Amino acid sequence: MKTAPESARAEEPRWLTDREQRVWRSYIEATTLLEDHLDRQLQRDAGMPHVYYGLLVKLAESPRRRLRMTELAKSAKITRSRLSHAVARLEKSGWVRREDCPSDKRGQFAVLTDEGYEVLRRHAPGHVDAVRQAVFDRLTPQQQESLGEIMRIVAEGLEPSEAGADLPWLR
């Protein structure tokens, strides 16, 4: 039987091993279930999806509870279009307002309102409890450290640093 030339073999994909396939599928299943769990909890308790809650948290943690829209999209890892839609919905609820940027006529700030801060303050305990029950209560302190280290490594590898990278917040 003839074997493929060396160049053809070099193009063969590096298929996942059975162990790697099990790890990958466990990761996908867990992250899908976790996101759904947190979405359901926040929809039920606060009337908002998890991504909106994350935007409110990022604003609450920012100086003067405000961020440039581009910075908010970047920190949330979402497209500017998705952010604009989310902020419009949060504005409708009275939880966020937009302000023009005085130094850049095209730029805008998203600002967490007092009402938005109160909504966040009121619903944070339930959300933290959901996160704790779903993740931290199931892991030993060593497993928590390992999970954090692994996720940092994965995130660092996926965050391109070169100019012109295809990043969600630039779309």
Short mmCIF file of N, CA, C and O in Angstrom, two decimals, residues 48-155:
data_model
loop_
_atom_site.label_atom_id
_atom_site.label_comp_id
_atom_site.label_asym_id
_atom_site.label_seq_id
_atom_site.Cartn_x
_atom_site.Cartn_y
_atom_site.Cartn_z
N MET A 48 -33.74 40.95 33.43
CA MET A 48 -32.71 41.28 32.44
C MET A 48 -31.85 40.06 32.16
O MET A 48 -31.67 39.21 33.04
N PRO A 49 -31.28 39.98 30.95
CA PRO A 49 -30.36 38.88 30.66
C PRO A 49 -29.00 39.10 31.33
O PRO A 49 -28.66 40.22 31.75
N HIS A 50 -28.24 38.05 31.41
CA HIS A 50 -26.93 38.07 32.04
C HIS A 50 -26.01 39.12 31.42
O HIS A 50 -25.28 39.82 32.12
N VAL A 51 -26.04 39.27 30.11
CA VAL A 51 -25.15 40.25 29.46
C VAL A 51 -25.48 41.67 29.92
O VAL A 51 -24.57 42.48 30.12
N TYR A 52 -26.75 42.00 30.13
CA TYR A 52 -27.12 43.34 30.60
C TYR A 52 -26.63 43.55 32.03
O TYR A 52 -26.15 44.63 32.37
N TYR A 53 -26.77 42.53 32.85
CA TYR A 53 -26.27 42.61 34.22
C TYR A 53 -24.77 42.89 34.20
O TYR A 53 -24.28 43.74 34.94
N GLY A 54 -24.04 42.19 33.33
CA GLY A 54 -22.61 42.40 33.22
C GLY A 54 -22.27 43.83 32.82
O GLY A 54 -21.29 44.40 33.32
N LEU A 55 -23.06 44.44 31.96
CA LEU A 55 -22.84 45.83 31.56
C LEU A 55 -23.04 46.76 32.75
O LEU A 55 -22.25 47.69 32.97
N LEU A 56 -24.10 46.52 33.53
CA LEU A 56 -24.34 47.35 34.71
C LEU A 56 -23.19 47.22 35.71
O LEU A 56 -22.77 48.23 36.29
N VAL A 57 -22.68 46.02 35.89
CA VAL A 57 -21.55 45.80 36.81
C VAL A 57 -20.33 46.58 36.33
O VAL A 57 -19.66 47.27 37.11
N LYS A 58 -20.02 46.49 35.04
CA LYS A 58 -18.85 47.20 34.50
C LYS A 58 -18.99 48.71 34.70
O LYS A 58 -18.02 49.38 35.04
N LEU A 59 -20.19 49.23 34.50
CA LEU A 59 -20.41 50.66 34.72
C LEU A 59 -20.29 51.01 36.21
O LEU A 59 -19.68 52.02 36.57
N ALA A 60 -20.84 50.17 37.08
CA ALA A 60 -20.78 50.43 38.52
C ALA A 60 -19.34 50.45 39.02
O ALA A 60 -19.02 51.18 39.96
N GLU A 61 -18.48 49.66 38.41
CA GLU A 61 -17.09 49.57 38.84
C GLU A 61 -16.20 50.64 38.22
O GLU A 61 -15.03 50.74 38.56
N SER A 62 -16.75 51.43 37.31
CA SER A 62 -15.97 52.45 36.61
C SER A 62 -16.02 53.79 37.35
O SER A 62 -17.00 54.09 38.03
N PRO A 63 -14.97 54.60 37.18
CA PRO A 63 -14.99 55.93 37.80
C PRO A 63 -16.23 56.72 37.35
O PRO A 63 -16.57 56.72 36.17
N ARG A 64 -16.89 57.32 38.30
CA ARG A 64 -18.11 58.11 38.06
C ARG A 64 -19.21 57.29 37.38
O ARG A 64 -20.09 57.81 36.73
N ARG A 65 -19.10 55.94 37.49
CA ARG A 65 -20.09 55.00 36.92
C ARG A 65 -20.34 55.26 35.44
O ARG A 65 -21.46 55.18 34.96
N ARG A 66 -19.26 55.53 34.70
CA ARG A 66 -19.40 55.84 33.27
C ARG A 66 -18.21 55.27 32.50
O ARG A 66 -17.11 55.21 33.00
N LEU A 67 -18.50 54.86 31.26
CA LEU A 67 -17.47 54.38 30.35
C LEU A 67 -17.81 54.81 28.93
O LEU A 67 -18.99 54.92 28.58
N ARG A 68 -16.76 55.05 28.14
CA ARG A 68 -16.99 55.27 26.71
C ARG A 68 -17.63 54.01 26.16
O ARG A 68 -17.32 52.90 26.59
N MET A 69 -18.52 54.19 25.22
CA MET A 69 -19.22 53.04 24.63
C MET A 69 -18.22 52.05 24.04
O MET A 69 -18.39 50.84 24.21
N THR A 70 -17.17 52.54 23.40
CA THR A 70 -16.18 51.63 22.81
C THR A 70 -15.47 50.83 23.90
O THR A 70 -15.19 49.65 23.73
N GLU A 71 -15.17 51.47 25.03
CA GLU A 71 -14.52 50.77 26.14
C GLU A 71 -15.46 49.75 26.77
O GLU A 71 -15.03 48.67 27.18
N LEU A 72 -16.73 50.09 26.87
CA LEU A 72 -17.71 49.17 27.43
C LEU A 72 -17.86 47.94 26.53
O LEU A 72 -17.91 46.81 27.02
N ALA A 73 -17.91 48.16 25.22
CA ALA A 73 -17.98 47.03 24.27
C ALA A 73 -16.75 46.15 24.41
O ALA A 73 -16.85 44.91 24.43
N LYS A 74 -15.59 46.78 24.51
CA LYS A 74 -14.34 46.02 24.64
C LYS A 74 -14.33 45.20 25.92
O LYS A 74 -13.99 44.02 25.92
N SER A 75 -14.69 45.81 27.04
CA SER A 75 -14.64 45.08 28.31
C SER A 75 -15.70 43.99 28.38
O SER A 75 -15.50 42.96 29.02
N ALA A 76 -16.83 44.18 27.69
CA ALA A 76 -17.89 43.17 27.67
C ALA A 76 -17.66 42.12 26.59
O ALA A 76 -18.35 41.10 26.55
N LYS A 77 -16.70 42.37 25.69
CA LYS A 77 -16.37 41.46 24.59
C LYS A 77 -17.57 41.23 23.67
O LYS A 77 -17.88 40.11 23.27
N ILE A 78 -18.27 42.34 23.36
CA ILE A 78 -19.42 42.25 22.45
C ILE A 78 -19.27 43.28 21.34
O ILE A 78 -18.50 44.23 21.46
N THR A 79 -20.03 43.09 20.26
CA THR A 79 -19.97 44.02 19.15
C THR A 79 -20.58 45.36 19.56
O THR A 79 -21.42 45.43 20.47
N ARG A 80 -20.16 46.40 18.87
CA ARG A 80 -20.72 47.73 19.15
C ARG A 80 -22.21 47.76 18.86
O ARG A 80 -22.98 48.41 19.56
N SER A 81 -22.63 47.01 17.84
CA SER A 81 -24.05 46.96 17.50
C SER A 81 -24.86 46.30 18.63
O SER A 81 -25.91 46.80 19.03
N ARG A 82 -24.35 45.20 19.15
CA ARG A 82 -25.05 44.53 20.26
C ARG A 82 -25.07 45.43 21.49
O ARG A 82 -26.06 45.49 22.21
N LEU A 83 -23.96 46.12 21.74
CA LEU A 83 -23.90 47.03 22.88
C LEU A 83 -24.91 48.15 22.72
O LEU A 83 -25.63 48.50 23.65
N SER A 84 -24.98 48.73 21.54
CA SER A 84 -25.91 49.83 21.28
C SER A 84 -27.36 49.39 21.55
O SER A 84 -28.14 50.10 22.18
N HIS A 85 -27.69 48.18 21.10
CA HIS A 85 -29.04 47.64 21.34
C HIS A 85 -29.27 47.44 22.84
O HIS A 85 -30.32 47.81 23.38
N ALA A 86 -28.27 46.87 23.53
CA ALA A 86 -28.41 46.62 24.97
C ALA A 86 -28.56 47.93 25.74
O ALA A 86 -29.42 48.04 26.62
N VAL A 87 -27.75 48.92 25.41
CA VAL A 87 -27.81 50.21 26.10
C VAL A 87 -29.16 50.88 25.83
O VAL A 87 -29.75 51.48 26.74
N ALA A 88 -29.68 50.74 24.63
CA ALA A 88 -31.00 51.30 24.32
C ALA A 88 -32.07 50.67 25.23
O ALA A 88 -32.94 51.37 25.75
N ARG A 89 -31.99 49.37 25.42
CA ARG A 89 -32.94 48.69 26.31
C ARG A 89 -32.75 49.12 27.76
O ARG A 89 -33.72 49.33 28.49
N LEU A 90 -31.50 49.26 28.17
CA LEU A 90 -31.22 49.70 29.55
C LEU A 90 -31.65 51.15 29.76
O LEU A 90 -32.10 51.51 30.85
N GLU A 91 -31.54 51.97 28.72
CA GLU A 91 -32.03 53.36 28.80
C GLU A 91 -33.54 53.38 28.99
O GLU A 91 -34.07 54.17 29.78
N LYS A 92 -34.22 52.52 28.24
CA LYS A 92 -35.68 52.44 28.32
C LYS A 92 -36.14 52.09 29.73
O LYS A 92 -37.17 52.58 30.20
N SER A 93 -35.35 51.28 30.42
CA SER A 93 -35.66 50.91 31.80
C SER A 93 -35.25 52.00 32.79
O SER A 93 -35.59 51.91 33.97
N GLY A 94 -34.50 52.98 32.32
CA GLY A 94 -34.04 54.05 33.19
C GLY A 94 -32.79 53.71 33.97
O GLY A 94 -32.42 54.41 34.91
N TRP A 95 -32.09 52.64 33.59
CA TRP A 95 -30.93 52.17 34.34
C TRP A 95 -29.61 52.73 33.81
O TRP A 95 -28.61 52.72 34.51
N VAL A 96 -29.62 53.19 32.58
CA VAL A 96 -28.41 53.75 31.94
C VAL A 96 -28.85 54.95 31.12
O VAL A 96 -29.98 55.00 30.64
N ARG A 97 -27.95 55.91 30.98
CA ARG A 97 -28.20 57.02 30.05
C ARG A 97 -26.92 57.22 29.24
O ARG A 97 -25.84 56.85 29.68
N ARG A 98 -27.09 57.81 28.08
CA ARG A 98 -25.93 58.13 27.24
C ARG A 98 -25.62 59.61 27.36
O ARG A 98 -26.53 60.43 27.50
N GLU A 99 -24.34 59.91 27.31
CA GLU A 99 -23.90 61.31 27.29
C GLU A 99 -22.89 61.46 26.17
O GLU A 99 -22.06 60.57 25.95
N ASP A 100 -22.97 62.59 25.49
CA ASP A 100 -22.00 62.87 24.44
C ASP A 100 -20.63 63.11 25.06
O ASP A 100 -20.51 63.63 26.17
N CYS A 101 -19.61 62.75 24.32
CA CYS A 101 -18.23 62.95 24.77
C CYS A 101 -17.80 64.36 24.34
O CYS A 101 -17.83 64.66 23.15
N PRO A 102 -17.41 65.21 25.28
CA PRO A 102 -17.05 66.58 24.92
C PRO A 102 -15.78 66.67 24.06
O PRO A 102 -15.64 67.60 23.27
N SER A 103 -14.88 65.70 24.17
CA SER A 103 -13.62 65.77 23.41
C SER A 103 -13.69 65.06 22.06
O SER A 103 -12.76 65.14 21.28
N ASP A 104 -14.80 64.34 21.79
CA ASP A 104 -14.93 63.58 20.54
C ASP A 104 -16.40 63.61 20.13
O ASP A 104 -17.23 62.96 20.76
N LYS A 105 -16.71 64.36 19.09
CA LYS A 105 -18.11 64.56 18.70
C LYS A 105 -18.82 63.25 18.36
O LYS A 105 -20.02 63.15 18.47
N ARG A 106 -18.06 62.22 17.93
CA ARG A 106 -18.69 60.93 17.59
C ARG A 106 -18.80 60.01 18.79
O ARG A 106 -19.54 59.04 18.76
N GLY A 107 -18.06 60.28 19.85
CA GLY A 107 -18.03 59.39 21.00
C GLY A 107 -19.17 59.62 21.97
O GLY A 107 -19.72 60.72 22.06
N GLN A 108 -19.53 58.58 22.67
CA GLN A 108 -20.55 58.66 23.70
C GLN A 108 -20.12 57.88 24.92
O GLN A 108 -19.35 56.91 24.83
N PHE A 109 -20.64 58.29 26.06
CA PHE A 109 -20.46 57.57 27.31
C PHE A 109 -21.76 56.86 27.64
O PHE A 109 -22.85 57.37 27.37
N ALA A 110 -21.64 55.69 28.26
CA ALA A 110 -22.78 55.04 28.91
C ALA A 110 -22.60 55.33 30.40
O ALA A 110 -21.50 55.17 30.94
N VAL A 111 -23.67 55.78 31.05
CA VAL A 111 -23.60 56.18 32.45
C VAL A 111 -24.66 55.41 33.22
O VAL A 111 -25.84 55.40 32.85
N LEU A 112 -24.25 54.77 34.30
CA LEU A 112 -25.18 54.06 35.16
C LEU A 112 -25.95 55.08 36.00
O LEU A 112 -25.35 55.89 36.69
N THR A 113 -27.27 55.04 35.92
CA THR A 113 -28.09 55.97 36.68
C THR A 113 -28.21 55.48 38.13
O THR A 113 -27.88 54.34 38.44
N ASP A 114 -28.72 56.36 38.98
CA ASP A 114 -28.96 55.95 40.37
C ASP A 114 -29.94 54.79 40.42
O ASP A 114 -29.78 53.86 41.22
N GLU A 115 -30.95 54.84 39.57
CA GLU A 115 -31.94 53.75 39.52
C GLU A 115 -31.27 52.45 39.07
O GLU A 115 -31.54 51.37 39.63
N GLY A 116 -30.38 52.52 38.08
CA GLY A 116 -29.66 51.33 37.63
C GLY A 116 -28.75 50.77 38.72
O GLY A 116 -28.66 49.56 38.90
N TYR A 117 -28.11 51.67 39.45
CA TYR A 117 -27.24 51.24 40.55
C TYR A 117 -28.07 50.54 41.63
O TYR A 117 -27.65 49.53 42.18
N GLU A 118 -29.25 51.06 41.91
CA GLU A 118 -30.13 50.46 42.91
C GLU A 118 -30.61 49.08 42.44
O GLU A 118 -30.66 48.14 43.25
N VAL A 119 -30.94 48.94 41.17
CA VAL A 119 -31.34 47.63 40.63
C VAL A 119 -30.20 46.63 40.80
O VAL A 119 -30.40 45.49 41.23
N LEU A 120 -29.00 47.07 40.47
CA LEU A 120 -27.82 46.21 40.61
C LEU A 120 -27.59 45.84 42.08
O LEU A 120 -27.38 44.66 42.40
N ARG A 121 -27.66 46.82 42.97
CA ARG A 121 -27.46 46.57 44.39
C ARG A 121 -28.49 45.58 44.94
O ARG A 121 -28.18 44.68 45.71
N ARG A 122 -29.72 45.72 44.49
CA ARG A 122 -30.82 44.87 44.96
C ARG A 122 -30.69 43.42 44.46
O ARG A 122 -31.02 42.49 45.18
N HIS A 123 -30.18 43.25 43.23
CA HIS A 123 -30.16 41.91 42.64
C HIS A 123 -28.80 41.22 42.69
O HIS A 123 -28.71 40.02 42.40
N ALA A 124 -27.76 41.94 43.09
CA ALA A 124 -26.42 41.33 43.18
C ALA A 124 -26.38 40.14 44.15
O ALA A 124 -25.77 39.12 43.82
N PRO A 125 -27.00 40.22 45.33
CA PRO A 125 -26.92 39.07 46.24
C PRO A 125 -27.47 37.77 45.63
O PRO A 125 -26.86 36.71 45.78
N GLY A 126 -28.59 37.85 44.95
CA GLY A 126 -29.16 36.66 44.31
C GLY A 126 -28.27 36.12 43.20
O GLY A 126 -28.12 34.91 43.03
N HIS A 127 -27.68 37.04 42.44
CA HIS A 127 -26.80 36.61 41.35
C HIS A 127 -25.53 35.96 41.92
O HIS A 127 -25.11 34.90 41.44
N VAL A 128 -24.95 36.58 42.93
CA VAL A 128 -23.75 36.00 43.56
C VAL A 128 -24.07 34.63 44.13
O VAL A 128 -23.27 33.68 44.00
N ASP A 129 -25.23 34.48 44.73
CA ASP A 129 -25.64 33.18 45.26
C ASP A 129 -25.75 32.14 44.14
O ASP A 129 -25.31 30.99 44.30
N ALA A 130 -26.31 32.54 42.99
CA ALA A 130 -26.43 31.62 41.85
C ALA A 130 -25.05 31.20 41.34
O ALA A 130 -24.83 30.03 41.03
N VAL A 131 -24.13 32.15 41.26
CA VAL A 131 -22.76 31.84 40.82
C VAL A 131 -22.09 30.92 41.84
O VAL A 131 -21.45 29.92 41.47
N ARG A 132 -22.22 31.25 43.10
CA ARG A 132 -21.59 30.45 44.15
C ARG A 132 -22.11 29.01 44.11
O ARG A 132 -21.33 28.06 44.14
N GLN A 133 -23.43 28.84 44.03
CA GLN A 133 -24.01 27.49 44.00
C GLN A 133 -23.61 26.72 42.75
O GLN A 133 -23.36 25.52 42.82
N ALA A 134 -23.56 27.41 41.62
CA ALA A 134 -23.27 26.73 40.35
C ALA A 134 -21.79 26.39 40.18
O ALA A 134 -21.46 25.38 39.56
N VAL A 135 -20.90 27.20 40.74
CA VAL A 135 -19.47 27.00 40.50
C VAL A 135 -18.70 26.77 41.79
O VAL A 135 -18.17 25.68 42.03
N PHE A 136 -18.58 27.77 42.62
CA PHE A 136 -17.62 27.75 43.74
C PHE A 136 -17.95 26.71 44.81
O PHE A 136 -17.04 26.11 45.38
N ASP A 137 -19.23 26.50 45.11
CA ASP A 137 -19.58 25.52 46.12
C ASP A 137 -19.29 24.09 45.67
O ASP A 137 -19.24 23.18 46.50
N ARG A 138 -19.08 23.89 44.39
CA ARG A 138 -18.82 22.55 43.85
C ARG A 138 -17.33 22.24 43.75
O ARG A 138 -16.95 21.12 43.43
N LEU A 139 -16.49 23.24 43.95
CA LEU A 139 -15.05 23.08 43.75
C LEU A 139 -14.29 23.28 45.06
O LEU A 139 -14.67 24.10 45.89
N THR A 140 -13.18 22.58 45.17
CA THR A 140 -12.28 22.82 46.30
C THR A 140 -11.54 24.12 46.03
O THR A 140 -11.49 24.59 44.88
N PRO A 141 -10.93 24.72 47.06
CA PRO A 141 -10.14 25.93 46.81
C PRO A 141 -9.04 25.70 45.76
O PRO A 141 -8.78 26.58 44.93
N GLN A 142 -8.42 24.53 45.77
CA GLN A 142 -7.38 24.24 44.77
C GLN A 142 -7.98 24.17 43.37
O GLN A 142 -7.40 24.68 42.41
N GLN A 143 -9.14 23.55 43.22
CA GLN A 143 -9.81 23.49 41.92
C GLN A 143 -10.20 24.89 41.45
O GLN A 143 -10.11 25.19 40.26
N GLN A 144 -10.64 25.75 42.38
CA GLN A 144 -10.98 27.13 42.02
C GLN A 144 -9.76 27.85 41.46
O GLN A 144 -9.85 28.54 40.45
N GLU A 145 -8.61 27.70 42.14
CA GLU A 145 -7.37 28.32 41.66
C GLU A 145 -7.00 27.80 40.28
O GLU A 145 -6.62 28.56 39.40
N SER A 146 -7.10 26.48 40.11
CA SER A 146 -6.76 25.87 38.81
C SER A 146 -7.69 26.38 37.71
O SER A 146 -7.23 26.71 36.61
N LEU A 147 -8.97 26.44 38.00
CA LEU A 147 -9.93 26.94 37.01
C LEU A 147 -9.60 28.37 36.63
O LEU A 147 -9.57 28.72 35.44
N GLY A 148 -9.31 29.21 37.61
CA GLY A 148 -8.96 30.60 37.32
C GLY A 148 -7.71 30.70 36.48
O GLY A 148 -7.66 31.47 35.51
N GLU A 149 -6.70 29.92 36.80
CA GLU A 149 -5.45 29.94 36.03
C GLU A 149 -5.67 29.46 34.60
O GLU A 149 -5.19 30.08 33.65
N ILE A 150 -6.42 28.40 34.45
CA ILE A 150 -6.70 27.86 33.11
C ILE A 150 -7.46 28.89 32.28
O ILE A 150 -7.12 29.14 31.12
N MET A 151 -8.49 29.50 32.84
CA MET A 151 -9.29 30.47 32.09
C MET A 151 -8.47 31.71 31.72
O MET A 151 -8.64 32.26 30.64
N ARG A 152 -7.56 32.14 32.61
CA ARG A 152 -6.67 33.27 32.27
C ARG A 152 -5.78 32.92 31.09
O ARG A 152 -5.59 33.73 30.18
N ILE A 153 -5.22 31.71 31.08
CA ILE A 153 -4.36 31.27 29.98
C ILE A 153 -5.13 31.23 28.68
O ILE A 153 -4.66 31.71 27.64
N VAL A 154 -6.33 30.67 28.71
CA VAL A 154 -7.16 30.59 27.50
C VAL A 154 -7.51 31.99 27.01
O VAL A 154 -7.37 32.31 25.82
N ALA A 155 -7.95 32.86 27.92
CA ALA A 155 -8.33 34.23 27.54
C ALA A 155 -7.14 34.99 26.95
O ALA A 155 -7.28 35.67 25.93
#
